[in-house]
Coordinates of C-alpha atoms (C1' of nucleotides) in Angstrom, one line a residue:
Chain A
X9 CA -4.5 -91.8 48.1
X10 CA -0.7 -90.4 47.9
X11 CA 0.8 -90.4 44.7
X12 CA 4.0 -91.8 46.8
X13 CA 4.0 -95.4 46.3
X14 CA 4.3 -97.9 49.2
X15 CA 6.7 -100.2 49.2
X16 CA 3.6 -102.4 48.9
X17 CA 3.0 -101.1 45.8
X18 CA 6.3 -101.2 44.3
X19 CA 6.7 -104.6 45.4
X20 CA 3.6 -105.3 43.6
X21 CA 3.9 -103.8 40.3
X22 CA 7.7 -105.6 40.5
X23 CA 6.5 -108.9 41.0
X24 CA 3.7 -108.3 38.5
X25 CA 6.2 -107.6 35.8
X26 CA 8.0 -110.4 36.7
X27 CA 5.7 -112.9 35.9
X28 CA 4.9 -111.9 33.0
X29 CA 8.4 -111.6 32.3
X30 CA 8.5 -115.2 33.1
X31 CA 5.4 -116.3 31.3
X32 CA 7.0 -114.2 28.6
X33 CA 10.1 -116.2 28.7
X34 CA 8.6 -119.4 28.9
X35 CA 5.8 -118.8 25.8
X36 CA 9.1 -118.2 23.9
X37 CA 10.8 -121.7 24.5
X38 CA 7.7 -124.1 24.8
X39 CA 4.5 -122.5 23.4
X40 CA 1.1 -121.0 24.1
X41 CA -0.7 -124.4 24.7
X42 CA 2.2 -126.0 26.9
X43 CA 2.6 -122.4 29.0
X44 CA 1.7 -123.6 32.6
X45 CA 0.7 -121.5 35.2
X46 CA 2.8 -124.0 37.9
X47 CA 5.9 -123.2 35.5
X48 CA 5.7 -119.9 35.8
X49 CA 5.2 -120.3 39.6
X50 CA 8.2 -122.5 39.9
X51 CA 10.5 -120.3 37.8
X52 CA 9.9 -117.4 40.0
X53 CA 10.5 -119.6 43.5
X54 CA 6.9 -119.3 44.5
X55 CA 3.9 -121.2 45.4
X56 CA 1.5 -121.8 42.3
X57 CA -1.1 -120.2 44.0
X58 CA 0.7 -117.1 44.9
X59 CA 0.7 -115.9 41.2
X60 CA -3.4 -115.8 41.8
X61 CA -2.8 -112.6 43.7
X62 CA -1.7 -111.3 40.7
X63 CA -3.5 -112.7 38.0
X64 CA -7.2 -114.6 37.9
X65 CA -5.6 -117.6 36.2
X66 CA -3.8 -119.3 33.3
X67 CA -6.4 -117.2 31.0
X68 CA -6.0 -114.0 32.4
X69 CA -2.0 -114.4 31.9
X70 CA -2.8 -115.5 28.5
X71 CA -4.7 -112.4 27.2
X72 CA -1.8 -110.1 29.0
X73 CA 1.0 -111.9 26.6
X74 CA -1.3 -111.5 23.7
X75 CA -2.4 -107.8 24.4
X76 CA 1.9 -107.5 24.9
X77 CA 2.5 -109.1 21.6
X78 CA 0.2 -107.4 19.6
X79 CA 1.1 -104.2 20.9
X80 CA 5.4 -105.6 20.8
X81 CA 4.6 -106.0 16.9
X82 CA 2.2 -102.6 16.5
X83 CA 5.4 -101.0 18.2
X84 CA 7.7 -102.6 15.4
X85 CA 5.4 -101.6 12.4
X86 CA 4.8 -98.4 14.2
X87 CA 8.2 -97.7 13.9
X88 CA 8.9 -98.9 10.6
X89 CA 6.7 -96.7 9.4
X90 CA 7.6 -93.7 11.7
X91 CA 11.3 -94.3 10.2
X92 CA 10.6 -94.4 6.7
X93 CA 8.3 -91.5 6.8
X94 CA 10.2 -89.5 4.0
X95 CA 10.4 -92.8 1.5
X96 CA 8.1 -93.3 -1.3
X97 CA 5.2 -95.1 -0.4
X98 CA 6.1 -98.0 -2.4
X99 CA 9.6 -98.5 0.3
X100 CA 7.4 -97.9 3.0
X101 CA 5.5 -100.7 2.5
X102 CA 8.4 -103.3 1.9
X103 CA 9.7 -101.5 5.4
X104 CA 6.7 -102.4 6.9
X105 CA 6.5 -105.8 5.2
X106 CA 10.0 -105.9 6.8
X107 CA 9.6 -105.7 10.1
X108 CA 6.6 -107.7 10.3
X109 CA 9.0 -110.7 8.9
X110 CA 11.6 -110.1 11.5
X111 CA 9.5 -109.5 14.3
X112 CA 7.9 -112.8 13.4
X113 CA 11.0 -114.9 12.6
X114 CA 12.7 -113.4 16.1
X115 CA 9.3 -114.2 18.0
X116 CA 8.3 -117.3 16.5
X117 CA 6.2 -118.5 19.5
X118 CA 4.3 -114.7 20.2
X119 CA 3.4 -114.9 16.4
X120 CA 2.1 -118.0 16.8
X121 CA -0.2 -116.7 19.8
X122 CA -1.3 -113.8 17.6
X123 CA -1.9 -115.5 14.4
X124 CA -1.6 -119.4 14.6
X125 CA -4.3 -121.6 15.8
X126 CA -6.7 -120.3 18.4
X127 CA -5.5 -121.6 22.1
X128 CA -8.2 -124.7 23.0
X129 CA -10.4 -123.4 25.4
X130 CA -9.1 -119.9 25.6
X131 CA -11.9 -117.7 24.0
X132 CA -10.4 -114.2 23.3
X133 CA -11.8 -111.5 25.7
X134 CA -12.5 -107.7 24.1
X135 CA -9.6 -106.3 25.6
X136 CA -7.0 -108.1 22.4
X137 CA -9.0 -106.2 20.1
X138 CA -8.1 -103.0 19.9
X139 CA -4.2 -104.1 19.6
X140 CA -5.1 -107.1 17.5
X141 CA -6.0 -103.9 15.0
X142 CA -2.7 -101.6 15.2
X143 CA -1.2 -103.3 12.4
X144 CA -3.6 -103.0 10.2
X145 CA -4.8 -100.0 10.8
X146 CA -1.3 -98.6 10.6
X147 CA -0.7 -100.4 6.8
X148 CA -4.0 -98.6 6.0
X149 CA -3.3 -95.3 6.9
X150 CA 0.1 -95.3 5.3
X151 CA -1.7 -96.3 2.3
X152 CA -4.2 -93.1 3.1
X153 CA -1.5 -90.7 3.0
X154 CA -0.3 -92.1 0.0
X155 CA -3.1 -91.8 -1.8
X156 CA -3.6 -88.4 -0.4
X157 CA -0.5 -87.5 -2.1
X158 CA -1.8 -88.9 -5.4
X159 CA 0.7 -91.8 -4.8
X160 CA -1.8 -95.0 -5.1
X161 CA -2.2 -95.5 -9.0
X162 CA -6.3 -95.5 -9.8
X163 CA -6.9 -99.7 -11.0
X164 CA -10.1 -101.0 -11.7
X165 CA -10.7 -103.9 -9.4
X166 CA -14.1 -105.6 -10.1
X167 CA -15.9 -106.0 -7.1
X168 CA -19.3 -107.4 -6.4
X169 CA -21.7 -104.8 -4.8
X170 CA -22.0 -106.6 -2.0
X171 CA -18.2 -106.3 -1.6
X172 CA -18.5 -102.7 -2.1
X173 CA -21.3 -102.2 0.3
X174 CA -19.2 -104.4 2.9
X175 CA -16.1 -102.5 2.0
X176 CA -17.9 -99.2 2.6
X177 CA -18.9 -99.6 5.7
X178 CA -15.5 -100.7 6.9
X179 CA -14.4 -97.3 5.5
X180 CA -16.7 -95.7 7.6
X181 CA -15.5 -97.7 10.7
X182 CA -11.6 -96.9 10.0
X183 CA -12.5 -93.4 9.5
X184 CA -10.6 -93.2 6.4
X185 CA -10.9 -91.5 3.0
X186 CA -9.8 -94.2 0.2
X187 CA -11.3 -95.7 -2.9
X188 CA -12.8 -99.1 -2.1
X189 CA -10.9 -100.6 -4.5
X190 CA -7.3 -99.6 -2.8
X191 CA -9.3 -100.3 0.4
X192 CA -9.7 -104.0 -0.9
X193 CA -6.1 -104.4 -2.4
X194 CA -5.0 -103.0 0.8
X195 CA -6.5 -105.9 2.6
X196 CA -5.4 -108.0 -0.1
X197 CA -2.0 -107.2 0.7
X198 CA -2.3 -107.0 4.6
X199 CA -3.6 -111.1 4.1
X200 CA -1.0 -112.0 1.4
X201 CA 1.9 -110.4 3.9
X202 CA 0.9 -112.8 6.6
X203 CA 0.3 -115.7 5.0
X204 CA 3.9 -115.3 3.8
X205 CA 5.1 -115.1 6.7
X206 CA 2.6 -117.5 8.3
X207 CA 4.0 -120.0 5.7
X208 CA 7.5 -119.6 6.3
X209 CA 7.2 -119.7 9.7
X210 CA 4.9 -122.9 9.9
X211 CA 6.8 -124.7 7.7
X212 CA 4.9 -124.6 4.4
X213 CA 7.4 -123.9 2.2
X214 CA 10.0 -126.0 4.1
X215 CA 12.5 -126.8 1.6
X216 CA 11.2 -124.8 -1.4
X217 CA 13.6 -122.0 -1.4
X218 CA 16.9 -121.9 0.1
X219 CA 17.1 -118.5 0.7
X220 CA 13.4 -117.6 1.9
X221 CA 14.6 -114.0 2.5
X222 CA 15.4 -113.0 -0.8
X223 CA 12.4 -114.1 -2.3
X224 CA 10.4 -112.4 0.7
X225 CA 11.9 -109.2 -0.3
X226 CA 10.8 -109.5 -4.0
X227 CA 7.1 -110.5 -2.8
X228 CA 6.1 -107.8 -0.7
X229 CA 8.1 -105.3 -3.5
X230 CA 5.2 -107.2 -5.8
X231 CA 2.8 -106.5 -3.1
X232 CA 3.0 -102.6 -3.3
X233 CA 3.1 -102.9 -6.6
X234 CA -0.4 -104.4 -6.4
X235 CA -1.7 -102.6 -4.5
X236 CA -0.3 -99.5 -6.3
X237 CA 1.6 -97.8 -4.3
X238 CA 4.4 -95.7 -6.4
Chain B
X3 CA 0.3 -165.6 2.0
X4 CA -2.7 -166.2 0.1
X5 CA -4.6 -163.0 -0.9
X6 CA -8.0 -164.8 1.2
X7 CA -8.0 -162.7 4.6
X8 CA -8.2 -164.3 7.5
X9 CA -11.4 -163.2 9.7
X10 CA -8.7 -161.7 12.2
X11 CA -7.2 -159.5 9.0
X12 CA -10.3 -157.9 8.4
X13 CA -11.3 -157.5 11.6
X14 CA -7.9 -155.9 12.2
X15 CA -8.3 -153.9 9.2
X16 CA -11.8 -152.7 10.4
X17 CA -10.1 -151.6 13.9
X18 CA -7.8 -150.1 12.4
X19 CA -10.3 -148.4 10.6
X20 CA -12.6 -147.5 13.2
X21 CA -9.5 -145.9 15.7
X22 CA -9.0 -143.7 12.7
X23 CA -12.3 -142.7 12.1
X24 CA -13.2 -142.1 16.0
X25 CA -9.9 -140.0 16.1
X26 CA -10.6 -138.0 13.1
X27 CA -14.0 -137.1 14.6
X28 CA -12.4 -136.3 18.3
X29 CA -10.3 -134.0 15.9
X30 CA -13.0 -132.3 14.8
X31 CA -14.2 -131.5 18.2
X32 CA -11.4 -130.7 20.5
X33 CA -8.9 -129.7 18.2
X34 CA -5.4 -131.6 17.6
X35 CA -3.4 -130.4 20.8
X36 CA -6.3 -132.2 23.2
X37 CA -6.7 -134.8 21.0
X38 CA -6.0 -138.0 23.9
X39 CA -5.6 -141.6 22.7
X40 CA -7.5 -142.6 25.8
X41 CA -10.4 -140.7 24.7
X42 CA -10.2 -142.3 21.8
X43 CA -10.1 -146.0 23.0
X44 CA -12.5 -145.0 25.8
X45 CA -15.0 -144.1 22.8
X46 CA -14.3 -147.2 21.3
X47 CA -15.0 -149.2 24.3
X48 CA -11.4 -150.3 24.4
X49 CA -8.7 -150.3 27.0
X50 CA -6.3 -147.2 26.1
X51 CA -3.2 -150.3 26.0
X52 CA -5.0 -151.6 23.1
X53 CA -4.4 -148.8 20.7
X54 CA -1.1 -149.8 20.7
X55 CA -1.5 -152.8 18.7
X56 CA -2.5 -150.5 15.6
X57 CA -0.3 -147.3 16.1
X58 CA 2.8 -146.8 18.1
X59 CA 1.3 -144.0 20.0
X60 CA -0.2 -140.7 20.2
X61 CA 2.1 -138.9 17.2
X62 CA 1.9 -141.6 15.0
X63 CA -2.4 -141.2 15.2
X64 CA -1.3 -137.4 14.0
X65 CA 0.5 -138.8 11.8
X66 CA -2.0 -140.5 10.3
X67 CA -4.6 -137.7 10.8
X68 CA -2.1 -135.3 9.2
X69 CA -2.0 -137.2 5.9
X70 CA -5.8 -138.0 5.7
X71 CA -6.5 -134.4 6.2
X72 CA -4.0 -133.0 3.3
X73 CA -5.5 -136.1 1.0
X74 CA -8.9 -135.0 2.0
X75 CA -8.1 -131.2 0.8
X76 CA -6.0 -132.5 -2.4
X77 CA -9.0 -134.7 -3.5
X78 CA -11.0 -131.9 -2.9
X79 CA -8.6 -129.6 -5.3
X80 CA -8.2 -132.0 -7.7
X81 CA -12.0 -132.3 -8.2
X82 CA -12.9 -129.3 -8.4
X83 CA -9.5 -128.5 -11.2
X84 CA -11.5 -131.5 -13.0
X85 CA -14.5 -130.4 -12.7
X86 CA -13.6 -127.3 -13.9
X87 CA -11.0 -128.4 -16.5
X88 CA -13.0 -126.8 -19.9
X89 CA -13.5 -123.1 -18.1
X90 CA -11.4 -120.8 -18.6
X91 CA -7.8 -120.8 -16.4
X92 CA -9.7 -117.6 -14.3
X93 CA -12.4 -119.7 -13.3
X94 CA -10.7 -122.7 -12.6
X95 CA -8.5 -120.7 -10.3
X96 CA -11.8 -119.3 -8.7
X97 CA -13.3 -123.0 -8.3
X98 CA -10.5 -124.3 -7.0
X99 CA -10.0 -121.2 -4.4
X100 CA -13.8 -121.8 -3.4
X101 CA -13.2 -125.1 -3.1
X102 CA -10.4 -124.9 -0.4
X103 CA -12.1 -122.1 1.2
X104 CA -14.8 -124.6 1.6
X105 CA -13.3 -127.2 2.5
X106 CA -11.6 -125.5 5.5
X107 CA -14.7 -124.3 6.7
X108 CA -16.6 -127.3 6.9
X109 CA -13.4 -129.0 8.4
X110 CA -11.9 -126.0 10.8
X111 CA -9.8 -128.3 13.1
X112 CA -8.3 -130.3 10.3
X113 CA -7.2 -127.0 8.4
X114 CA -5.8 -125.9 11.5
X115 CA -3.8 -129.0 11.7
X116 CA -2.2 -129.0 8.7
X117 CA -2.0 -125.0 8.2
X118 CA -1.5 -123.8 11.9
X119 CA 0.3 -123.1 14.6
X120 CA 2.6 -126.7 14.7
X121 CA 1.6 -129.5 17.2
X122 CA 4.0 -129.1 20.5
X123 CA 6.4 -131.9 20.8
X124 CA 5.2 -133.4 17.5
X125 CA 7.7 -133.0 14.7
X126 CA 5.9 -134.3 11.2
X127 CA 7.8 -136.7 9.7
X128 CA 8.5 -137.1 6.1
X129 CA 5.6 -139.1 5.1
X130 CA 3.6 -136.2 5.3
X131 CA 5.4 -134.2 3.0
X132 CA 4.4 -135.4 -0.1
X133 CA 0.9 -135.3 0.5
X134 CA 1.3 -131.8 2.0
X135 CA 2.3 -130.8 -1.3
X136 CA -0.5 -131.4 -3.5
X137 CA -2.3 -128.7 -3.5
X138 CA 0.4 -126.3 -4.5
X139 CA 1.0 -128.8 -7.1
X140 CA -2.3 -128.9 -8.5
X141 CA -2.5 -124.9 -8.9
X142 CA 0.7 -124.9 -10.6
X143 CA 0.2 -127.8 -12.8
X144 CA -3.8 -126.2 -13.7
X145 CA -1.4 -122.5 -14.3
X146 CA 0.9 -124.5 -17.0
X147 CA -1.6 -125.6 -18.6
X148 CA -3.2 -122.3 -18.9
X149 CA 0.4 -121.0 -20.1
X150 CA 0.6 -124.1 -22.7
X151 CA -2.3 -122.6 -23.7
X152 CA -1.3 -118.9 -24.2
X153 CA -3.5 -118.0 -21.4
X154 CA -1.4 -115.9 -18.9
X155 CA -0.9 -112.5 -19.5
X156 CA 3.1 -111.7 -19.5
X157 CA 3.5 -109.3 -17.0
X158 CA 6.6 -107.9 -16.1
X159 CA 8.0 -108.7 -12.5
X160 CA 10.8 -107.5 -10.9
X161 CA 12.7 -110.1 -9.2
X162 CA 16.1 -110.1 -7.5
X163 CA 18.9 -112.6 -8.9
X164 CA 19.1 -115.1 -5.7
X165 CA 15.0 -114.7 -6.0
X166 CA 15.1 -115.7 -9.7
X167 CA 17.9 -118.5 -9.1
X168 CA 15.7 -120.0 -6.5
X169 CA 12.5 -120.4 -8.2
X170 CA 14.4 -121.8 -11.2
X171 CA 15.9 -124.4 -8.8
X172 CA 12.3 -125.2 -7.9
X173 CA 11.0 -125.6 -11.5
X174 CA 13.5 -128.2 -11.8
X175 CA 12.4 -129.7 -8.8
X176 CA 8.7 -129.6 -10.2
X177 CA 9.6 -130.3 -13.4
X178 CA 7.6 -127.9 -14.9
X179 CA 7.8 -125.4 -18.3
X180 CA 6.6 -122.2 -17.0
X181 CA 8.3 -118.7 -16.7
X182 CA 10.2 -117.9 -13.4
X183 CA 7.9 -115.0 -13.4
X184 CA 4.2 -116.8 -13.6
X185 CA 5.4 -119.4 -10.9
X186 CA 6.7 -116.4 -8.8
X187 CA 2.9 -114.8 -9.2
X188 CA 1.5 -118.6 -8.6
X189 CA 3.4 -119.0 -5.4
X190 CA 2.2 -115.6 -4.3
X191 CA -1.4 -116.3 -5.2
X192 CA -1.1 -119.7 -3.2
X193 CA -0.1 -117.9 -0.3
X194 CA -2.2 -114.9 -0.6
X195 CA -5.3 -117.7 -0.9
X196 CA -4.4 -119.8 2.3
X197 CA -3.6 -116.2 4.0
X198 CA -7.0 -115.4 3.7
X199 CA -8.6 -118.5 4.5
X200 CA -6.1 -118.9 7.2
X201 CA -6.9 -114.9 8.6
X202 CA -11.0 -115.9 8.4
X203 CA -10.5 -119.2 10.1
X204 CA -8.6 -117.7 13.2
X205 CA -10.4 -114.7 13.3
X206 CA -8.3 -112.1 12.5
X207 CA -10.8 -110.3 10.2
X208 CA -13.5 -110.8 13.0
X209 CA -16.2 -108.1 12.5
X210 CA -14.3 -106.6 10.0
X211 CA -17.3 -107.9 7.3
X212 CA -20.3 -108.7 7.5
X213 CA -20.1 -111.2 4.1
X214 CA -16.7 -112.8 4.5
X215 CA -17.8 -115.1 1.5
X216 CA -18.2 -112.1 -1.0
X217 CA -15.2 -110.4 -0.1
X218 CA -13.0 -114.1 -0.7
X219 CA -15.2 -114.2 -4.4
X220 CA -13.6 -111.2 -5.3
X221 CA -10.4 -111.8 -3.6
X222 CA -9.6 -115.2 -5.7
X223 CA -10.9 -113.5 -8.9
X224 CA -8.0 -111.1 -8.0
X225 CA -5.8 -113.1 -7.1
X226 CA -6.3 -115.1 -10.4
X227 CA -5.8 -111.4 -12.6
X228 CA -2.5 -111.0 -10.4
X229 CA -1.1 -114.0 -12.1
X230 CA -2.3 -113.2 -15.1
X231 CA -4.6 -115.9 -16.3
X232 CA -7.1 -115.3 -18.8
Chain C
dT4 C1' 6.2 -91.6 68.8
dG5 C1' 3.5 -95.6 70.0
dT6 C1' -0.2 -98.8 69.9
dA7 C1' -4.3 -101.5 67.9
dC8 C1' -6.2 -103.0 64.0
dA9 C1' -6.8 -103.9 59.0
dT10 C1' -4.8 -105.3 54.8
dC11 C1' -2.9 -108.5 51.9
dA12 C1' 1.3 -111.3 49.8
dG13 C1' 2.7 -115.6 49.9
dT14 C1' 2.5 -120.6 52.1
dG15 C1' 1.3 -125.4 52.2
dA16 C1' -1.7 -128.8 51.6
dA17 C1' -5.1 -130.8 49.2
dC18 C1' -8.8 -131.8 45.4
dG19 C1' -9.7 -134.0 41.3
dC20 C1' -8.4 -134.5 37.0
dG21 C1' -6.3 -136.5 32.7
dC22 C1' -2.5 -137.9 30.2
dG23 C1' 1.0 -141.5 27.4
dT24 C1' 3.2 -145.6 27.9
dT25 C1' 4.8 -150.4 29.9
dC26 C1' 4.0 -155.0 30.9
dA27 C1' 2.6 -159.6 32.2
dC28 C1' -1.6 -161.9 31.3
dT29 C1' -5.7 -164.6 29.0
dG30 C1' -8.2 -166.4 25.6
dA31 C1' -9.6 -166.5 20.9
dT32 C1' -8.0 -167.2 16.1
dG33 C1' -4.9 -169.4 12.8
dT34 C1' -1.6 -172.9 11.1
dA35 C1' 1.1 -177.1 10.4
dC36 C1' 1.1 -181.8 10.6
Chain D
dT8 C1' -11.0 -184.3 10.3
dG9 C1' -8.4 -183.7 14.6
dT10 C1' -4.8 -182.3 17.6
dA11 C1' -0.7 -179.4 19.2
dC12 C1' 1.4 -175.3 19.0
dA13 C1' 2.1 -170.4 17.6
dT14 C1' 0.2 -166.0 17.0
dC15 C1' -1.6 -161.9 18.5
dA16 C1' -5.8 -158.8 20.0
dG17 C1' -7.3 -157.0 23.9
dT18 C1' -7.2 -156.8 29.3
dG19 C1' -6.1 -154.7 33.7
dA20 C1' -3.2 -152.7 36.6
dA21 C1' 0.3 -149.8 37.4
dC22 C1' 4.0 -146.0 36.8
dG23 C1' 5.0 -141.4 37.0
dC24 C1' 3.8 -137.2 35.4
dG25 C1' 1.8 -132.4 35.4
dC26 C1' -2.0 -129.5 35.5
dG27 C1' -5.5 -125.4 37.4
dT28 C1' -7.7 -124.1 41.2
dT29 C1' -9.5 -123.7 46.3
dC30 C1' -8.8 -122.6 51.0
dA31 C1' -7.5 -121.8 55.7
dC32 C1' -3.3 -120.0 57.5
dT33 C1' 0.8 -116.9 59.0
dG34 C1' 3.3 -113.0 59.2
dA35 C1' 4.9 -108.8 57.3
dT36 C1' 3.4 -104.1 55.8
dG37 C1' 0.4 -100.1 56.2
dT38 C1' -3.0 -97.0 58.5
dA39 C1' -5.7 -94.5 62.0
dC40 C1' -5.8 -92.6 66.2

DNA sequence: TGTACATCAGTGAACGCGCGTTCACTGATGTAC
DNA sequence: TGTACATCAGTGAACGCGCGTTCACTGATGTAC
């Protein structure tokens, strides 16, 4: 009941952070679906089922990388965000839009985890929610404060009702105080942005643009721009 | 050599057949990364050896899957642009966005073949790449039509030199008469459309509403403003 | 400070599973004369 | 029309692999008195 750690302890909350170090490592070279738990054992010079102290299986490790990633890339947006604070909304977003792209290109495998196809068998538990939401909660508040600021131009989006209705509830859930319609281009853009770099990054424009960057750049610029952030 | 098969060429075709078909359907259940060519031949009654004498293993069956699946989706564009070929450019947009959005829900586990997270160890070959390509081809080709036609707005887009050089590179490669500007919005609209799909499919806008189907209506109807068509 | 007991990290062996691919073979189908 | 040979679809057995998970165990660390 000390707050003085045994070694015990220590020697536990080491050995748990190396593993998922080392399942870390090895999602990075070979994948979600081909991460074994055996690896990961062998790696760290212990018995496979040693790492079952640690962790209730190869799912349990799973959800810890994806709960890390999400919150690796909520960190980076967080940032970018944090960092352009005194920029224009519309430089914001491309800052944002930014980091999202290199996070992505630098962590191909984690981004896959996050946003590619779901693992077989591996049904996501509650706990990836909550983090599975920082980035899109932090795009939508920087578009708040924008339009708090009288930065988001007014557009006239048509929208069914039911999209309205749908759209004002989610309002209520965010806890935010937006138009729908910037709501909805917001989540327009938040889609558009990752299916960019969803694209790029699974090869769907492979060999359309030599310089995938550059145009990158001028698609999320279009992206504030349609959303209609000044 | 005369064009009179032989009863072992059709039953060779209709094997041939038949692996493809029980594959396609094991894809549709377990997904592409525990799709097994035993369980295939063990379905068909066959020993897994046997398989061999059709396709050279477990990649080339992909393979095969891969390019069924994108001519599955083209066909199913390509319908729907015909179908739709005397509505105006905004609708056609909007059919053929239903119509993929359709498509991919009907058939989740072929979408996420072609559109997610690569299959380990497999590298897609070149034969796929045409194929892979038709869809984009068939919204650009149904957006130059609508531009023959005076029907996209012109609309002002900011683009970056190396941006604008490499989307007239790729008009050459289409060979297609459109502004660097409309196939700049097209491509974005492409990608904004899968992005959604994709995002629905995988669950990344879980709970967020309760009628993903109306919020997509409006979506392509704004996607299809974004590019301008009338 | 020293002893007796409880905790628990890591071992080692095993279970049962499925996979892709190879290879020598049998026996039916097709072909040439 | 009939026979001899060539082709080739499918068999059966095997190779070698790796996986997640369980369980009884040993021996070191921690705790209570």
């Amino acid at each position: 009941m000390s707050t003085v750690r045994t070694a015990r302890e220590r020697a536990r909350a080491e050995i748990h952070a190396e593993i998922l170090a080392t399942a870390r490592r090895q999602l990075a070279e070979v994948g979600a679906s081909a991460l074994s738990l055996r690896a990961v054992a062998r790696e760290l010079g212990v018995v496979p089922s040693a790492v079952y102290r640690y962790f209730d299986g190869r799912d349990a490790l799973i959800t810890a990388l994806i709960t890390e990633a999400y919150d690796a890339l909520g960190d980076t947006v967080d940032r970018a965000a944090d960092a352009s604070a005194r920029r224009r909304p519309r430089g914001r977003w491309t800052t944002m839009a930014q980091a999202v792209r290199t996070w992505a290109h630098a962590h191909p495998h984690e981004y896959a985890l996050l946003y590619g196809t779901p693992v077989p068998g591996y049904a996501a538990p509650v706990d990836t929610v909550a983090p599975g939401t920082r980035v899109p909660r932090r795009l939508l508040a920087v578009v708040a404060e924008a339009h708090a600021a009288g930065d988001v131009e007014a557009r006239p989006t048509s929208l069914s009702a039911a999209s309205r209705r749908e759209l004002a509830a989610l309002l209520v859930t965010v806890e935010l105080d937006l138009p729908v319609d910037v709501l909805f281009r917001t989540i327009l853009g938040w889609t558009q942005l990752f299916g960019l770099v969803t694209f790029e990054l699974f090869n769907q424009t492979r060999g359309m643009f030599g310089d995938d960057a550059a145009v990158f750049d001028d698609a999320s610029t279009a992206i504030a721009d349609m959303i209609g952030l000044r």
